[in-house]
XYZ file of C-alpha atoms in Angstrom:
736
model
C -19.772 10.512 28.856
C -17.929 13.644 29.968
C -15.444 11.565 31.933
C -14.183 10.171 28.610
C -13.398 13.601 27.185
C -10.224 15.582 27.746
C -8.549 18.589 26.191
C -5.022 17.507 25.333
C -3.620 20.810 24.090
C -4.843 24.320 24.717
C -3.042 27.278 23.215
C -3.704 30.840 22.248
C -2.578 31.443 18.694
C -2.562 35.221 18.988
C 0.821 36.912 19.262
C 1.704 37.906 22.801
C -0.212 36.263 25.631
C 0.070 39.292 27.864
C -0.294 41.998 25.239
C -3.537 43.604 24.156
C -5.435 41.438 21.672
C -5.268 42.675 18.046
C -8.475 44.036 16.598
C -8.112 43.229 12.896
C -10.730 40.958 11.389
C -10.465 38.487 8.544
C -12.984 38.979 5.771
C -14.435 35.849 4.211
C -12.883 36.925 0.919
C -9.405 37.069 2.455
C -9.966 33.774 4.289
C -10.722 32.014 1.003
C -8.416 33.803 -1.445
C -5.423 34.376 0.842
C -5.652 31.381 3.162
C -3.013 29.474 1.187
C -0.983 32.485 0.042
C -0.297 35.664 1.984
C -2.106 34.476 5.130
C -0.363 31.087 5.104
C 2.971 30.505 6.850
C 5.964 31.566 4.740
C 8.117 28.828 3.281
C 11.394 28.295 1.446
C 10.202 27.925 -2.136
C 11.497 25.115 -4.360
C 13.659 23.697 -1.577
C 16.088 21.078 -2.976
C 19.506 19.541 -2.434
C 22.236 19.862 -5.057
C 23.273 16.244 -5.837
C 26.819 15.299 -4.894
C 27.202 18.264 -2.545
C 26.236 19.345 0.952
C 24.406 22.396 -0.373
C 20.725 23.063 -0.876
C 18.879 25.845 -2.689
C 15.626 27.727 -2.503
C 14.071 30.546 -4.493
C 13.826 34.159 -3.336
C 12.169 36.416 -5.874
C 13.682 35.454 -9.224
C 16.981 34.166 -7.847
C 18.283 31.002 -6.220
C 19.826 31.134 -2.777
C 22.438 28.436 -2.173
C 22.998 27.342 1.430
C 25.906 25.307 2.795
C 24.497 22.776 5.243
C 27.679 22.744 7.328
C 27.581 26.386 8.448
C 24.472 27.846 6.734
C 26.604 30.255 4.699
C 24.667 31.535 1.687
C 25.286 32.977 -1.732
C 22.932 34.054 -4.510
C 22.706 32.446 -7.949
C 21.175 34.690 -10.585
C 20.528 32.251 -13.429
C 17.518 33.863 -15.084
C 19.471 36.300 -17.313
C 21.644 33.461 -18.649
C 18.628 31.217 -19.136
C 16.826 33.964 -21.046
C 19.910 34.645 -23.129
C 19.936 30.993 -24.134
C 16.202 30.956 -24.815
C 16.535 33.967 -27.122
C 19.333 32.294 -29.091
C 17.210 29.153 -29.466
C 14.191 31.170 -30.586
C 12.121 30.310 -27.534
C 10.055 32.772 -25.447
C 11.983 34.351 -22.581
C 10.778 33.940 -18.998
C 9.660 36.563 -16.502
C 10.258 34.361 -13.497
C 12.581 31.534 -12.630
C 11.116 28.177 -13.741
C 10.880 25.152 -11.490
C 14.458 23.829 -11.627
C 15.515 20.253 -10.882
C 19.202 19.804 -10.089
C 20.994 17.019 -11.988
C 24.430 17.605 -10.471
C 26.436 20.544 -9.149
C 26.608 22.075 -12.632
C 23.315 21.223 -14.348
C 19.593 21.449 -13.821
C 16.578 20.884 -16.058
C 13.226 22.595 -16.474
C 10.323 22.694 -18.883
C 8.159 25.421 -20.327
C 4.760 25.117 -21.965
C 6.150 23.070 -24.838
C 9.909 22.579 -24.396
C 12.421 20.859 -22.094
C 15.828 22.421 -21.380
C 18.995 21.613 -19.481
C 20.860 24.605 -18.077
C 24.563 24.162 -17.346
C 26.249 26.802 -15.206
C 29.448 26.317 -17.166
C 28.088 25.693 -20.682
C 24.718 27.456 -20.855
C 21.353 26.301 -22.165
C 20.540 23.254 -24.277
C 17.128 22.251 -25.595
C 16.455 18.561 -24.978
C 12.886 18.017 -26.120
C 9.783 19.749 -27.427
C 6.138 18.903 -28.056
C 2.838 20.599 -29.043
C 1.565 23.366 -26.797
C -1.825 21.613 -26.665
C -0.259 18.520 -25.069
C -2.055 17.290 -21.946
C -1.276 14.667 -19.291
C 2.462 15.303 -19.680
C 4.753 12.693 -18.162
C 8.557 13.166 -18.306
C 11.264 10.552 -17.974
C 13.755 11.914 -15.467
C 17.011 11.002 -17.243
C 16.229 11.307 -20.955
C 13.493 13.983 -20.759
C 11.425 11.879 -23.119
C 7.844 13.063 -22.840
C 4.551 11.182 -23.071
C 1.316 13.108 -23.481
C -2.126 13.118 -25.015
C -3.417 15.360 -27.761
C -7.134 14.920 -28.237
C -7.772 11.175 -28.440
C -4.166 10.293 -29.252
C -1.329 9.176 -27.008
C 2.035 10.423 -28.276
C 5.661 10.552 -27.200
C 8.368 13.025 -28.098
C 11.969 11.799 -28.181
C 14.422 14.630 -28.651
C 11.745 16.593 -30.465
C 10.772 13.686 -32.712
C 7.087 12.997 -32.177
C 5.705 9.467 -32.427
C 2.073 8.397 -32.199
C 1.652 5.562 -29.725
C -2.082 4.924 -29.962
C -5.336 6.567 -31.038
C -8.915 5.783 -30.107
C -9.896 6.760 -33.640
C -7.799 4.011 -35.205
C -6.794 1.353 -32.692
C -7.499 -1.657 -34.848
C -10.578 -2.696 -32.873
C -13.074 -0.922 -35.070
C -13.859 1.569 -32.329
C -14.963 4.992 -33.503
C -13.880 8.263 -31.880
C -16.972 8.253 -29.653
C -16.797 4.632 -28.582
C -15.186 5.276 -25.210
C -11.650 4.035 -25.887
C -9.171 6.097 -23.864
C -5.353 5.930 -23.995
C -2.708 7.295 -21.654
C -5.037 8.783 -19.061
C -5.850 7.905 -15.487
C -8.226 4.982 -15.018
C -10.445 3.401 -12.359
C -11.740 6.850 -11.354
C -8.334 7.626 -9.784
C -8.774 5.191 -6.921
C -6.033 2.951 -5.459
C -3.360 5.628 -5.802
C -3.841 5.988 -9.577
C -3.316 9.545 -10.778
C -1.846 9.194 -14.273
C -1.946 6.930 -17.311
C 1.684 6.563 -18.480
C 4.780 5.023 -16.871
C 8.314 5.392 -18.238
C 10.881 2.652 -17.772
C 14.150 3.426 -15.998
C 16.049 3.899 -19.266
C 13.313 5.914 -20.948
C 13.275 3.439 -23.848
C 9.880 1.943 -23.043
C 6.557 3.397 -22.000
C 3.770 1.492 -20.264
C 0.330 3.025 -20.658
C -3.287 2.389 -19.777
C -5.895 1.579 -22.398
C -9.422 1.951 -21.021
C -12.475 0.603 -22.809
C -15.568 2.346 -21.444
C -17.963 1.272 -24.176
C -20.088 -0.843 -21.864
C -20.250 1.877 -19.187
C -23.420 3.949 -18.855
C -23.330 7.289 -20.660
C -24.489 10.196 -18.558
C -25.340 13.779 -19.642
C -23.624 16.832 -18.161
C -25.417 20.078 -19.028
C -23.397 22.715 -20.892
C -24.953 26.160 -20.459
C -22.739 28.438 -22.567
C -24.798 27.912 -25.731
C -28.368 28.602 -26.723
C -30.064 26.212 -26.546
C -28.069 24.413 -23.856
C -26.170 21.318 -24.900
C -25.315 18.094 -23.110
C -21.859 16.565 -22.857
C -21.866 12.809 -22.417
C -19.524 11.217 -19.897
C -19.111 7.580 -18.903
C -20.204 7.000 -15.331
C -20.006 3.469 -13.839
C -22.767 3.311 -11.215
C -22.353 0.891 -8.307
C -23.607 -2.534 -9.294
C -23.538 -1.783 -13.034
C -21.047 -2.528 -15.822
C -17.502 -1.329 -15.231
C -14.872 -0.280 -17.739
C -12.171 -2.701 -18.897
C -8.495 -1.758 -18.632
C -5.380 -3.189 -20.260
C -1.736 -2.082 -20.210
C 0.290 -1.514 -23.351
C 4.090 -1.246 -23.620
C 5.521 0.983 -26.352
C 9.144 0.558 -27.462
C 10.546 3.904 -28.596
C 13.332 2.200 -30.596
C 11.131 0.225 -32.969
C 7.789 1.950 -32.486
C 6.034 -1.307 -31.631
C 3.481 -1.971 -28.894
C 2.698 -5.153 -26.986
C -0.018 -5.599 -24.366
C 0.455 -7.266 -21.020
C -1.504 -10.489 -20.787
C -3.458 -9.390 -17.734
C -6.436 -11.639 -18.466
C -7.519 -13.625 -15.400
C -5.217 -16.516 -14.600
C -6.245 -17.092 -10.981
C -9.379 -18.996 -10.073
C -10.911 -16.128 -8.083
C -10.350 -13.473 -10.759
C -12.825 -11.936 -13.158
C -12.269 -9.670 -16.139
C -13.717 -6.738 -14.177
C -10.568 -6.291 -12.153
C -8.466 -3.219 -11.363
C -4.904 -2.823 -12.674
C -3.145 -0.659 -10.108
C 0.272 0.453 -8.828
C 2.276 -0.103 -12.010
C 6.066 -0.350 -11.469
C 9.044 -1.101 -13.735
C 12.000 -3.212 -12.686
C 15.179 -1.092 -12.984
C 16.509 -3.197 -15.894
C 13.413 -2.465 -18.055
C 12.659 -6.185 -18.328
C 9.609 -6.583 -16.146
C 6.491 -4.734 -15.046
C 4.807 -5.314 -11.696
C 1.052 -4.709 -11.459
C -1.130 -5.034 -8.364
C -4.354 -6.544 -9.682
C -7.452 -6.300 -7.502
C -10.699 -8.174 -8.084
C -13.865 -6.139 -8.416
C -14.984 -7.384 -5.011
C -11.796 -5.634 -3.770
C -10.987 -8.297 -1.191
C -8.161 -10.014 -3.095
C -4.911 -8.614 -4.532
C -2.428 -10.405 -6.776
C 1.009 -8.824 -7.246
C 1.822 -10.033 -10.762
C 4.953 -9.819 -12.840
C 4.923 -9.472 -16.644
C 7.593 -9.647 -19.340
C 7.855 -6.139 -20.833
C 9.223 -7.436 -24.134
C 6.473 -9.945 -24.905
C 3.701 -8.996 -22.468
C 3.679 -12.549 -21.125
C 2.581 -13.278 -17.559
C 5.631 -14.454 -15.587
C 4.406 -15.185 -12.074
C 2.304 -14.089 -9.131
C 4.795 -12.731 -6.607
C 2.387 -12.723 -3.665
C -1.291 -12.348 -2.798
C -3.132 -10.334 -0.184
C -6.682 -10.836 1.015
C -8.965 -9.135 3.503
C -12.529 -10.002 4.434
C -13.508 -6.354 3.910
C -11.218 -4.827 1.286
C -7.621 -4.375 0.213
C -6.485 -0.836 -0.485
C -2.997 -0.452 -2.057
C -1.956 3.138 -2.721
C 1.708 2.977 -3.825
C 3.650 1.001 -6.465
C 6.608 -1.209 -5.588
C 9.743 0.742 -4.573
C 12.744 -1.055 -6.132
C 15.945 -1.124 -4.087
C 18.894 0.662 -5.804
C 21.517 -1.692 -7.181
C 19.076 -4.569 -7.556
C 16.607 -5.620 -10.234
C 14.729 -8.073 -8.071
C 14.174 -6.518 -4.620
C 11.479 -4.036 -3.720
C 9.543 -2.583 -0.805
C 5.783 -2.996 -0.802
C 3.423 -0.900 1.311
C 0.654 -2.902 2.964
C -1.687 -2.637 5.955
C -1.848 -6.435 6.301
C -0.892 -6.290 9.999
C -3.341 -3.489 10.754
C -1.149 -0.501 9.888
C 0.501 0.543 6.634
C 4.091 -0.773 6.702
C 7.008 -1.561 4.392
C 7.729 -5.183 3.422
C 10.872 -6.252 1.548
C 10.292 -8.826 -1.207
C 12.181 -10.276 -4.103
C 10.503 -10.860 -7.453
C 10.508 -14.613 -6.852
C 7.966 -14.010 -4.113
C 10.134 -14.433 -1.029
C 9.470 -12.101 1.886
C 12.973 -10.938 2.888
C 12.100 -8.681 5.796
C 10.061 -5.793 7.137
C 11.433 -2.256 7.114
C 8.833 -0.741 9.438
C 6.588 -2.038 12.176
C 4.503 -0.760 15.074
C 1.008 0.450 15.959
C 1.283 3.400 13.611
C 1.128 3.865 9.848
C 3.760 4.775 7.282
C 2.342 7.915 5.661
C 5.107 8.768 3.183
C 7.971 6.761 1.687
C 10.824 9.109 0.685
C 13.775 7.216 -0.786
C 16.574 4.703 -0.326
C 20.164 5.441 0.615
C 22.496 5.517 -2.391
C 23.904 2.080 -1.500
C 20.426 0.579 -1.103
C 21.083 -0.567 2.446
C 18.552 1.660 4.175
C 15.417 3.672 3.484
C 13.713 6.800 4.799
C 10.049 7.385 5.489
C 7.455 9.280 7.522
C 4.935 7.784 9.932
C 1.985 8.931 11.959
C 2.079 8.232 15.668
C -0.439 6.073 17.508
C -2.750 9.043 18.046
C -2.666 9.920 14.343
C -2.028 13.572 15.232
C 1.739 13.784 14.679
C 4.236 12.795 11.968
C 7.832 11.657 12.469
C 10.794 10.840 10.222
C 12.568 7.482 10.310
C 15.482 5.568 8.848
C 15.416 1.787 8.601
C 18.125 -0.781 7.885
C 16.766 -3.110 5.192
C 18.841 -6.093 6.315
C 18.025 -5.985 10.013
C 14.767 -4.030 9.999
C 16.150 -1.778 12.750
C 14.313 1.549 12.779
C 15.963 4.806 13.867
C 13.756 7.758 14.727
C 15.171 10.961 13.264
C 12.785 13.511 14.826
C 11.298 13.828 18.304
C 9.433 17.108 18.785
C 5.676 16.582 18.709
C 4.070 17.944 15.569
C 4.375 17.428 11.829
C 7.786 16.558 10.353
C 8.350 16.314 6.611
C 11.706 15.300 5.163
C 13.922 16.221 2.203
C 16.919 13.882 2.164
C 20.415 14.390 0.739
C 22.252 11.097 0.412
C 25.430 12.291 -1.276
C 27.754 11.381 1.587
C 26.439 8.123 3.030
C 25.791 8.141 6.751
C 27.153 11.672 7.093
C 24.496 12.964 4.710
C 21.982 15.522 5.844
C 18.265 15.965 5.709
C 15.959 18.948 5.918
C 13.177 18.714 8.472
C 10.127 20.852 7.640
C 8.250 21.184 10.917
C 5.040 22.698 12.247
C 2.649 22.168 15.116
C -0.354 23.889 16.629
C 1.665 26.923 17.750
C 4.482 26.809 15.187
C 3.665 28.135 11.704
C 6.741 26.543 10.136
C 10.380 25.842 10.993
C 12.991 24.229 8.776
C 15.998 22.493 10.305
C 19.028 20.786 8.804
C 20.602 17.819 10.517
C 22.938 14.930 9.729
C 21.746 11.359 9.606
C 24.562 10.434 11.959
C 23.496 12.892 14.670
C 19.929 13.927 13.878
C 19.422 15.413 17.339
C 22.019 18.123 16.592
C 19.961 20.132 14.157
C 20.395 23.709 12.983
C 17.547 26.128 12.395
C 17.532 27.220 8.753
C 14.253 29.118 8.596
C 11.426 30.199 10.877
C 8.157 31.613 9.557
C 6.514 34.465 11.390
C 2.913 34.206 12.494
C 1.097 35.176 9.254
C -1.998 36.153 11.250
C -0.279 38.716 13.460
C -2.540 41.729 13.897
C -5.692 39.711 13.242
C -8.181 38.471 15.785
C -7.524 34.763 16.122
C -9.319 32.829 18.815
C -8.301 29.935 20.981
C -7.664 26.675 19.127
C -7.365 23.417 21.014
C -6.967 19.759 20.210
C -9.567 17.660 21.983
C -9.704 13.932 22.649
C -12.913 12.014 23.252
C -13.979 8.376 23.204
C -16.313 6.852 20.640
C -19.189 4.602 21.618
C -17.013 1.752 20.334
C -14.236 2.654 22.753
C -11.758 4.192 20.277
C -10.165 7.572 21.064
C -11.211 10.313 18.626
C -9.335 13.510 17.786
C -11.172 16.817 17.623
C -10.368 20.488 16.990
C -12.148 23.338 18.765
C -11.921 26.983 17.695
C -13.395 29.609 20.036
C -14.244 33.249 19.278
C -11.288 35.621 19.840
C -13.300 37.638 22.363
C -14.353 34.494 24.202
C -16.273 35.093 27.419
C -16.628 32.083 29.720
C -19.944 33.463 30.955
C -21.523 33.443 27.492
C -23.048 30.632 25.484
C -22.062 30.439 21.838
C -23.698 28.889 18.794
C -21.559 26.130 17.311
C -20.833 24.767 13.842
C -19.515 21.247 13.326
C -17.544 20.879 10.091
C -17.686 17.237 9.040
C -16.155 14.868 6.524
C -15.496 11.536 8.341
C -14.939 9.509 5.161
C -12.062 7.171 4.207
C -8.628 8.495 3.225
C -9.222 11.902 4.844
C -7.882 13.307 8.103
C -9.020 16.785 9.133
C -7.505 17.186 12.607
C -3.743 17.103 13.168
C -1.041 18.701 15.290
C 0.065 21.212 12.670
C -0.449 24.957 12.231
C -4.038 25.870 13.208
C -4.551 22.134 13.941
C -5.513 21.669 10.305
C -8.235 24.302 10.498
C -8.909 26.709 7.634
C -9.241 30.467 7.842
C -12.942 30.479 6.977
C -13.416 28.746 10.343
C -11.638 31.614 12.072
C -13.808 34.068 10.171
C -16.855 32.294 11.606
C -15.255 32.341 15.061
C -14.796 36.106 14.733
C -18.525 36.372 14.088
C -19.251 34.644 17.391
C -19.352 30.934 16.553
C -17.474 28.072 18.112
C -16.260 25.812 15.270
C -15.582 22.122 15.810
C -14.394 19.078 13.837
C -13.763 15.467 14.821
C -12.185 12.601 12.885
C -14.580 9.782 13.660
C -14.216 6.102 12.848
C -13.699 5.697 9.113
C -11.118 8.511 8.937
C -7.527 8.071 7.765
C -4.141 7.424 9.406
C -5.380 5.539 12.453
C -4.921 2.027 11.090
C -6.863 -0.398 8.925
C -9.442 -1.434 11.527
C -10.247 2.148 12.504
C -10.914 3.038 8.862
C -12.601 -0.080 7.496
C -14.990 -0.496 10.443
C -17.586 1.377 8.347
C -17.557 -1.370 5.687
C -21.071 -2.166 4.370
C -22.622 0.457 6.682
C -21.493 3.903 5.524
C -23.131 6.637 7.559
C -23.895 4.613 10.698
C -20.819 4.650 12.942
C -19.764 7.990 11.488
C -23.085 9.545 12.579
C -22.633 7.943 15.984
C -19.208 9.587 16.384
C -20.392 12.996 15.216
C -23.201 12.773 17.766
C -20.575 11.976 20.401
C -18.928 15.251 19.369
C -22.262 17.079 19.632
C -22.802 15.616 23.097
C -19.347 16.791 24.132
C -20.081 20.296 22.902
C -23.410 20.421 24.703
C -21.631 19.444 27.921
C -19.436 22.533 27.703
C -20.737 25.556 29.650
C -19.893 27.946 26.788
C -21.942 26.109 24.118
C -25.597 26.876 23.464
C -26.857 23.382 22.686
C -30.013 24.742 21.089
C -28.005 26.584 18.417
C -25.889 23.995 16.655
C -25.270 23.704 12.922
C -23.384 21.284 10.684
C -21.580 21.698 7.359
C -19.857 19.225 5.048
C -18.985 18.646 1.400
C -18.942 15.436 -0.690
C -18.783 12.599 1.879
C -19.217 15.437 4.340
C -22.357 16.503 2.446
C -23.680 12.969 2.873
C -22.834 13.220 6.567
C -24.366 16.689 7.036
C -27.638 15.510 5.465
C -27.514 12.352 7.600
C -27.063 14.427 10.751
C -30.044 16.580 9.815
C -32.355 13.639 9.117
C -31.277 10.308 10.643
C -33.631 9.464 13.542
C -30.790 9.071 16.044
C -29.749 12.685 15.305
C -33.243 14.180 15.435
C -33.299 17.622 17.055
C -29.528 17.855 17.573
C -28.847 20.406 14.825
C -30.947 23.477 14.122
C -29.541 23.850 10.600
C -27.106 22.310 8.169
C -25.347 22.825 4.840
C -24.675 19.863 2.542
C -22.419 20.495 -0.452
C -22.090 18.040 -3.370
C -23.728 15.297 -1.269
C -24.040 11.618 -2.038
C -27.697 10.932 -1.309
C -27.888 7.264 -2.244
C -24.766 5.137 -2.772
C -26.513 3.355 -5.634
C -26.048 6.649 -7.513
C -22.285 6.792 -6.929
C -19.448 5.154 -8.875
C -18.216 1.584 -8.648
C -14.573 1.937 -7.646
C -15.204 3.909 -4.449
C -18.628 2.668 -3.444
C -18.145 -1.072 -3.883
C -14.910 -1.012 -1.878
C -16.738 0.345 1.163
C -20.278 -0.968 0.590
C -19.932 -4.014 -1.713
C -22.456 -4.014 -4.557
C -26.141 -3.110 -4.112
C -26.952 -6.693 -5.039
C -24.665 -8.081 -2.303
C -25.585 -5.559 0.406
C -29.153 -4.342 -0.217
C -29.779 -3.729 3.489
C -26.678 -1.552 3.836
C -27.555 0.545 0.796
C -31.140 0.949 1.930
C -30.138 2.006 5.440
C -27.624 4.538 4.063
C -30.057 6.045 1.526
C -30.982 9.537 2.666
C -34.244 9.396 0.728
C -35.541 7.270 3.600
C -35.117 9.968 6.256
C -36.665 13.042 4.657
C -39.690 12.850 6.974
C -37.347 13.522 9.925
C -36.177 16.881 8.574
C -37.404 19.674 10.835
C -34.451 22.091 10.798
C -33.220 24.300 7.973
C -31.168 22.420 5.383
C -29.275 24.208 2.598
C -28.104 21.921 -0.190
C -25.521 23.132 -2.733
C -24.305 21.493 -5.932
C -22.238 22.274 -9.015
C -24.310 21.625 -12.135
C -21.337 20.026 -13.943
C -20.291 17.781 -11.055
C -18.897 14.595 -12.624
C -17.898 13.047 -9.292
C -21.116 13.233 -7.251
C -23.686 13.700 -9.985
C -26.102 16.631 -9.765
C -28.928 14.119 -9.927
C -28.254 13.205 -6.279
C -29.450 16.528 -4.892
C -32.070 17.113 -7.610
C -33.783 13.849 -6.744
C -33.571 14.790 -3.082
C -35.387 18.051 -3.788
C -38.020 16.164 -5.750
C -38.641 13.834 -2.815
C -38.748 16.762 -0.383
C -41.426 18.444 -2.486
C -43.435 15.232 -2.655
C -43.283 14.921 1.130
C -44.032 18.592 1.756
C -40.632 19.268 3.298
C -39.052 22.678 2.746
C -35.397 22.796 1.761
C -33.053 25.611 0.720
C -31.100 24.948 -2.451
C -28.392 26.657 -4.507
C -26.635 25.657 -7.731
C -23.265 26.834 -9.028
C -23.664 26.643 -12.819
C -20.991 24.615 -14.630
C -18.863 24.102 -11.538
C -17.438 20.646 -10.997
C -17.371 18.799 -7.678
C -15.770 21.737 -5.879
C -16.613 25.406 -6.300
C -13.292 27.059 -7.031
C -11.833 30.468 -7.945
C -13.583 33.688 -7.003
C -16.905 31.855 -6.930
C -15.663 30.059 -3.817
C -15.852 33.391 -1.981
C -19.510 33.600 -3.001
C -20.060 30.092 -1.644
C -18.572 30.813 1.764
C -20.289 34.176 2.049
C -23.522 32.262 1.479
C -22.561 29.847 4.258
C -21.773 32.770 6.536
C -25.150 34.366 5.905
C -27.005 31.070 6.302
C -25.496 30.264 9.685
C -25.900 33.834 10.942
C -29.568 33.863 9.937
C -30.387 30.449 11.365
C -28.279 30.487 14.501
C -29.130 34.131 15.221
C -25.711 35.714 15.280
C -25.393 39.455 14.935
C -22.571 40.878 12.804
C -20.021 42.581 15.096
């Protein structure tokens, strides 16, 4: 096996290869609380182009710095005093810091506060455009009119120039549903799968609002314990277990001019459809006339891109269909081409990798804007004339990201960046082909650099900003990117972090940090190779820390990710054991002192690696946070995509159930859960404890009261200090 393993990059991250190594240590508290702030690479805050110009701005302190792209000349814009002067005149609270500003043109920008929307003109001052209640939630702004949609309690409302209108209410929706019936308006649906993250969608003109209506009345109610009262209370949530009844979603369209609502006729019209479908990736045509919805059957192997009349709600046509024997997985709505009402780009992995396909609304495939054995990872925008588009892709290894331009007519792709690493783009299309873009770059040894370049000559870029090493003066060990081969023959990417005082003659205990589930990539060629500072804290204590993105992970193509279909936990365990075998083959690793840690899907994996028979004896100890124990206890939208239903795949569910492997547990396993977890229910780990007791198996257990799926805030320090202590105690590491 060792012949299939190679280290592809090997760098010291400490400052100065020949200088004495710094002696400062990272505390676990600093690693957790400062890892994304003062110990993260510096950046240009609120970086944005000024429309119609070749200038961009960023925030320094409470002022804007304006930069000319041509020569990088700068000047400072101190708008806060004028903004506050205007706020005082309007009777609104003044601001201590500069708000998040969005440029409209060279003279104007808009921003919002807790309950108001303003436009600030450099020449004319401040103007209030809209306002709404301070208790408004799920706020969604229309970019041109600043109309706002939001929820207050069980009501969906809009505010148009400060005039509030009620769109819908679960307490009086005409269906006879009471306030506790499970009718929800204007919020995210389908458990935020398939790219869904909100519940309202403004039309291009801001005159119409599409919104989700979710009927959860047939979904199982589940109690979440509330501890801040005596006696404790229970809060009921709706939780759709795999194989059980799902919620039912429809889409309403509210007309702000007449206050009327129609509903899209999304009832099944195709022979393979059922009412338990998913309404995803909602998009408006630019003329406000039509709404496109990607409808997926509950089996998740068939997608219909359907078009509806926004005025009447009538079904117009099916534009195209997509099928896959395993599952379809759309994540982005249609991107309409500027200057047209009937052409759009659609993201699909139909050829094995996520790419951009140009369609018209009649259903004709007009072309393909991207192609290759790599995935589009971010669509940015179109050129102003609609002739080209700009996007980011992974490379074939999945480790790097590059920026591209594509001609929509010919499909010719032009690569805009070359240096290996992570490139993110901010595009300014004010001047056609002579327009510029900002390239935000990092790699394993580069904390962050920002370049500006023209689209015409992208290779001639200018350095705008370079972040210093934020860890200078701290002990940071060797980080390397590692490549190995899975048992199935696919190359796998790994990250290895060694102690800063590494001695080739010593053998070190090792921790594998695992996730290995769909839609997640942990290892990449960016700063620290995607590693977090708590890993470097553990390395300082004398651990080697390792991660590998096994089969099932993201950004390596459809077949790499969906190979785990109907067998979650099998190939992933195989690949993590390949990683363990690699580590044991290294002369600096003590193979008898290996531990594993993961959260959520990673908690499922960590428990699997402590108990599955093929992993027996590999790990001395493990930590499983928020773990799925049995997929029959997890929700429909995620589970059935990857496992089908329990009724359709009983063997797969039974093999994946961790209740079946408790007898194999002979190391130390610490299980952790938030008592208010509404994603992976607390019952998963509680039932696991119950079974362990019945079988006479000892297990360590800790609960974070009233925390959700992740332990956040200052309590997260407590969590990672607990992990630190657990691994030190069980892998016998002395504190330096």
